[in-house]
Amino acid sequence: MKTNKVAKVFVVFLLALAVMFGFGFRDKAECKTYNLKFQMSWHSQHPQYKAYQQFIKMVKKETGGEVTFTVFPADQLVSREESLEALKKGTIDMLASCASYFHGMVPEGDIDWMPYISLGHRDKFYDYFNADNEFSRIIQKAYSEKANALLLTNILCGSSGIVGGGTKEYPTVDSLKNIKLRAAGGVNTRIAKAWGASPVTMATGEIYPALQMGTVDALIFYAYGLKDYKFFEVAKTFTGPPVYIWADDLWINQNSFAKLPKDIQDKLKKVAKEWGRWASVEYWPGYEKEIEVWCKAKGVKFLEFDAANIAKSKKMLEPVWDWYASESSGCKRMVELIKAEEKKW
């Protein structure tokens, strides 16, 4: 009897070990979390920073909490100018920023900033840019080779128009000729020059007093700036349609991505595309409608180029496309591809 009792105790002990070393280890592996250092180029009150809170929630839900983020708002860990280089080196794991900031490093990346490229078809352009096709493969190859980065998605954000200082209206392309037009450099400045305006470069923080004092007559800027930066107090007109839509991009360091299990990689890519489309097609257009209503209540007048002026503007801005195509063989090929694709839209 005593021997049987000892045997039973031994069996129970072995079963306990099996649970501990079998199921216990498996549960531990299943519950492992992966924390990613994630820097954005947006301050915590920026509408795009707020959109990323939805992305974080979606990743948490999709991965069951296995992927977490340590988020750094604009310039908190590294400066905006150095952030893609920091991503390349692995100082940060993920980055949300504008490809236009890094044109000198990866010119292929900011084709989504080109004049009128997504006018009237945000959804179609987003789907084309983010599909598995020759166009997107050129972009991915460029980021992989030049920045050690995987582009998870791009986001079509704020619509840029002409914000007029005071009550001055700019209803035609000709009305922009010879005016002092604030442009942020890069594509902005080339657009301003192509219109015949005199581009003025200044930081965002300098715009309000510049409008107030007449240092600039108008700016290429986004409607939400009228509210968020209080430009509505010194600028009472906004002219569309958007000459371009500023685009945000979400990258992950390739080494950081490779360390994730395959199922987590797939989930992260899936969420990025779903969230990116939502932000591009629903969140930002909805936000801009709210902004327009708010601005009109504050006395801002919204104007639109007519069809003839849009056509004239597109013609005037062809040199901007030519410049972009000359930046690299990849840029040239993407221009050919998107021009052909737009004919289907």
XYZ file of N, CA and C in Angstrom, residues 118-230:
339
model
N -3.080 63.269 -56.357
C -4.220 62.514 -55.823
C -5.506 63.337 -55.833
N -5.529 64.384 -56.649
C -6.702 65.266 -56.694
C -7.951 64.506 -57.138
N -8.941 64.467 -56.261
C -10.210 63.834 -56.595
C -10.231 62.327 -56.503
N -9.096 61.717 -56.145
C -9.081 60.253 -56.048
C -8.086 59.770 -55.002
N -8.273 60.248 -53.791
C -7.432 59.797 -52.673
C -7.431 58.273 -52.563
N -8.605 57.686 -52.643
C -8.730 56.239 -52.445
C -7.967 55.464 -53.512
N -8.121 55.850 -54.753
C -7.443 55.142 -55.835
C -5.932 55.292 -55.734
N -5.486 56.509 -55.411
C -4.046 56.704 -55.305
C -3.479 55.932 -54.127
N -4.181 55.939 -52.987
C -3.696 55.186 -51.826
C -3.568 53.706 -52.175
N -4.581 53.162 -52.805
C -4.566 51.738 -53.139
C -3.433 51.407 -54.110
N -3.205 52.295 -55.067
C -2.145 52.056 -56.047
C -0.768 52.152 -55.396
N -0.565 53.185 -54.586
C 0.717 53.401 -53.917
C 1.060 52.238 -53.001
N 0.063 51.664 -52.349
C 0.286 50.644 -51.324
C 0.052 49.217 -51.800
N -0.142 49.046 -53.104
C -0.314 47.701 -53.656
C 1.060 47.082 -53.929
N 1.051 45.795 -54.224
C 2.291 45.122 -54.622
C 2.403 45.235 -56.137
N 3.061 46.298 -56.594
C 3.202 46.538 -58.023
C 4.577 47.152 -58.294
N 4.882 47.400 -59.538
C 6.201 47.939 -59.875
C 6.440 49.286 -59.210
N 5.415 50.114 -59.170
C 5.502 51.442 -58.570
C 5.959 51.349 -57.110
N 5.246 50.553 -56.311
C 5.584 50.449 -54.889
C 6.903 49.716 -54.667
N 7.236 48.783 -55.541
C 8.503 48.058 -55.383
C 9.704 48.973 -55.592
N 9.571 49.965 -56.461
C 10.655 50.940 -56.644
C 10.885 51.707 -55.341
N 9.787 52.123 -54.716
C 9.884 52.869 -53.457
C 10.475 51.999 -52.359
N 9.974 50.766 -52.236
C 10.463 49.868 -51.191
C 11.946 49.559 -51.372
N 12.362 49.346 -52.600
C 13.767 49.050 -52.877
C 14.654 50.232 -52.486
N 14.184 51.432 -52.780
C 14.957 52.634 -52.444
C 15.126 52.774 -50.936
N 14.051 52.600 -50.182
C 14.153 52.707 -48.728
C 14.986 51.582 -48.134
N 14.852 50.396 -48.685
C 15.621 49.264 -48.191
C 17.118 49.495 -48.358
N 17.516 49.954 -49.533
C 18.936 50.118 -49.839
C 19.541 51.384 -49.246
N 18.759 52.460 -49.185
C 19.316 53.750 -48.760
C 19.059 54.082 -47.298
N 18.045 53.463 -46.699
C 17.692 53.822 -45.324
C 17.491 52.619 -44.415
N 17.764 51.412 -44.912
C 17.579 50.203 -44.106
C 16.175 50.165 -43.496
N 15.199 50.573 -44.296
C 13.837 50.735 -43.783
C 12.813 50.043 -44.661
N 11.757 49.578 -44.013
C 10.583 49.044 -44.700
C 9.462 50.063 -44.548
N 8.905 50.506 -45.672
C 7.764 51.429 -45.632
C 6.507 50.614 -45.391
N 5.879 50.832 -44.236
C 4.670 50.082 -43.892
C 3.438 50.657 -44.575
N 3.362 51.966 -44.667
C 2.250 52.611 -45.358
C 2.553 54.091 -45.513
N 1.859 54.737 -46.436
C 1.861 56.195 -46.496
C 0.448 56.661 -46.154
N 0.323 57.911 -45.742
C -0.976 58.460 -45.368
C -1.146 59.805 -46.054
N -2.246 59.988 -46.763
C -2.565 61.252 -47.417
C -3.293 62.120 -46.399
N -2.657 63.206 -46.002
C -3.145 64.000 -44.878
C -3.800 65.311 -45.322
N -3.245 66.445 -44.902
C -3.898 67.721 -45.115
C -3.830 68.247 -46.534
N -4.907 68.854 -46.989
C -4.993 69.425 -48.329
C -4.404 70.828 -48.345
N -3.415 71.054 -49.191
C -2.767 72.364 -49.244
C -3.445 73.257 -50.277
N -3.727 74.474 -49.864
C -4.283 75.471 -50.773
C -3.561 76.780 -50.564
N -4.146 77.862 -51.014
C -3.557 79.186 -50.850
C -4.254 79.895 -49.699
N -3.524 80.116 -48.628
C -4.038 80.861 -47.486
C -3.676 82.329 -47.709
N -4.679 83.168 -47.887
C -4.434 84.569 -48.206
C -4.396 85.463 -46.988
N -3.349 86.288 -46.885
C -3.254 87.221 -45.773
C -4.316 88.300 -45.854
N -4.835 88.696 -44.729
C -5.907 89.690 -44.690
C -7.141 89.167 -45.398
N -7.762 90.013 -46.219
C -8.958 89.594 -46.959
C -8.676 89.397 -48.442
N -7.407 89.415 -48.818
C -7.033 89.290 -50.224
C -7.430 87.923 -50.767
N -8.089 87.921 -51.932
C -8.524 86.671 -52.564
C -7.598 86.305 -53.722
N -7.417 84.984 -53.906
C -6.583 84.467 -54.995
C -7.387 83.427 -55.770
N -8.350 83.905 -56.591
C -9.275 82.991 -57.272
C -8.759 82.412 -58.583
N -7.602 82.914 -59.066
C -7.048 82.444 -60.342
C -5.549 82.214 -60.203
N -4.984 81.469 -61.150
C -3.540 81.255 -61.153
C -2.816 82.578 -61.382
N -3.361 83.399 -62.257
C -2.722 84.683 -62.554
C -2.640 85.595 -61.336
N -3.564 85.432 -60.401
C -3.559 86.299 -59.214
C -2.375 85.992 -58.288
N -1.692 84.870 -58.545
C -0.546 84.491 -57.728
C 0.769 85.068 -58.252
N 0.743 85.616 -59.440
C 1.965 86.106 -60.067
C 2.570 87.263 -59.277
N 3.856 87.128 -58.997
C 4.664 88.159 -58.328
C 4.318 88.395 -56.857
N 3.401 87.612 -56.292
C 3.129 87.805 -54.872
C 4.229 87.139 -54.042
N 4.372 87.563 -52.795
C 5.315 86.939 -51.868
C 4.596 85.740 -51.238
N 4.970 84.553 -51.676
C 4.254 83.336 -51.296
C 5.147 82.460 -50.421
N 4.730 82.251 -49.193
C 5.514 81.390 -48.313
C 5.438 79.955 -48.816
N 6.619 79.360 -48.976
C 6.721 77.965 -49.391
C 7.797 77.304 -48.541
N 7.589 76.056 -48.218
C 8.449 75.389 -47.229
C 9.682 74.727 -47.816
N 10.034 75.050 -49.064
C 11.195 74.424 -49.683
C 10.794 73.213 -50.501
N 11.761 72.606 -51.200
C 11.500 71.409 -51.977
C 10.438 71.616 -53.033
N 9.472 70.710 -53.079
C 8.394 70.778 -54.056
C 7.605 72.081 -53.902
N 7.376 72.510 -52.639
C 6.647 73.766 -52.372
C 7.228 74.928 -53.143
N 8.528 75.111 -52.986
C 9.195 76.255 -53.594
C 9.171 76.169 -55.115
N 9.323 74.988 -55.658
C 9.284 74.809 -57.118
C 7.888 75.108 -57.660
N 6.858 74.755 -56.902
C 5.488 75.078 -57.302
C 5.295 76.590 -57.329
N 5.739 77.258 -56.264
C 5.589 78.717 -56.189
C 6.287 79.411 -57.355
N 7.496 78.971 -57.680
C 8.234 79.572 -58.792
C 7.535 79.317 -60.123
N 7.009 78.109 -60.292
C 6.338 77.763 -61.552
C 5.081 78.604 -61.758
N 4.449 79.015 -60.657
C 3.278 79.887 -60.758
C 3.668 81.339 -61.040
N 4.943 81.653 -60.925
C 5.379 83.038 -61.123
C 5.376 83.860 -59.851
N 5.184 83.193 -58.695
C 5.223 83.891 -57.416
C 6.668 84.010 -56.940
N 6.881 84.822 -55.921
C 8.204 84.950 -55.303
C 8.200 84.148 -54.008
N 8.807 82.960 -54.006
C 8.756 82.113 -52.813
C 9.567 82.668 -51.653
N 9.002 82.557 -50.463
C 9.672 82.994 -49.240
C 9.705 81.793 -48.298
N 10.887 81.435 -47.845
C 11.025 80.294 -46.936
C 11.077 80.784 -45.504
N 10.256 80.216 -44.650
C 10.274 80.551 -43.228
C 9.682 79.411 -42.427
N 10.076 79.324 -41.175
C 9.559 78.283 -40.287
C 8.088 78.538 -39.985
N 7.377 77.478 -39.630
C 5.947 77.607 -39.336
C 5.694 78.630 -38.237
N 6.555 78.665 -37.239
C 6.371 79.592 -36.127
C 6.505 81.054 -36.509
N 7.058 81.315 -37.700
C 7.248 82.695 -38.143
C 6.096 83.183 -39.034
N 5.195 82.271 -39.405
C 4.167 82.619 -40.389
C 3.178 83.653 -39.870
N 2.677 83.469 -38.644
C 1.643 84.367 -38.118
C 2.092 85.836 -38.157
N 3.249 86.163 -37.569
C 3.670 87.573 -37.640
C 3.968 88.037 -39.061
N 4.411 87.099 -39.927
C 4.693 87.473 -41.320
C 3.400 87.865 -42.038
N 2.318 87.146 -41.776
C 1.018 87.505 -42.342
C 0.530 88.821 -41.747
N 0.750 88.979 -40.480
C 0.298 90.171 -39.763
C 0.981 91.432 -40.278
N 2.278 91.321 -40.563
C 3.059 92.475 -40.989
C 3.168 92.617 -42.500
N 2.639 91.643 -43.238
C 2.704 91.712 -44.687
C 4.039 91.289 -45.275
N 4.859 90.598 -44.487
C 6.123 90.070 -44.994
C 5.856 89.066 -46.108
N 4.749 88.356 -45.985
C 4.266 87.492 -47.061
C 2.822 87.871 -47.370
N 2.435 87.671 -48.625
C 1.055 87.962 -49.023
C 0.140 86.763 -48.777
N 0.709 85.579 -48.943
C -0.080 84.354 -48.830
C 0.865 83.184 -48.575
N 0.303 82.017 -48.346
C 1.113 80.821 -48.144
C 0.481 79.615 -48.802
N 1.346 78.676 -49.183
C 0.859 77.346 -49.545
C 0.794 76.590 -48.226
N -0.417 76.339 -47.752
C -0.560 75.702 -46.438
C -1.863 74.917 -46.407
N -2.136 74.352 -45.261
C -3.268 73.440 -45.097
C -4.403 74.136 -44.357
N -5.609 73.753 -44.688
C -6.769 74.408 -44.087
C -6.756 74.298 -42.563
N -6.269 73.168 -42.034
C -6.287 73.019 -40.582
C -5.366 74.025 -39.884
N -4.383 74.580 -40.627
C -3.505 75.595 -40.049
C -4.264 76.863 -39.667
N -5.375 77.124 -40.373
C -6.183 78.297 -40.045
C -6.703 78.219 -38.611
N -7.028 77.008 -38.178
C -7.507 76.823 -36.811
C -6.363 76.517 -35.849
N -5.593 75.473 -36.165
C -4.600 74.973 -35.217
C -3.482 75.968 -34.933
N -3.128 76.792 -35.927
C -2.089 77.802 -35.726
C -2.674 79.213 -35.619
N -3.997 79.294 -35.549
C -4.719 80.565 -35.395
C -4.493 81.542 -36.552
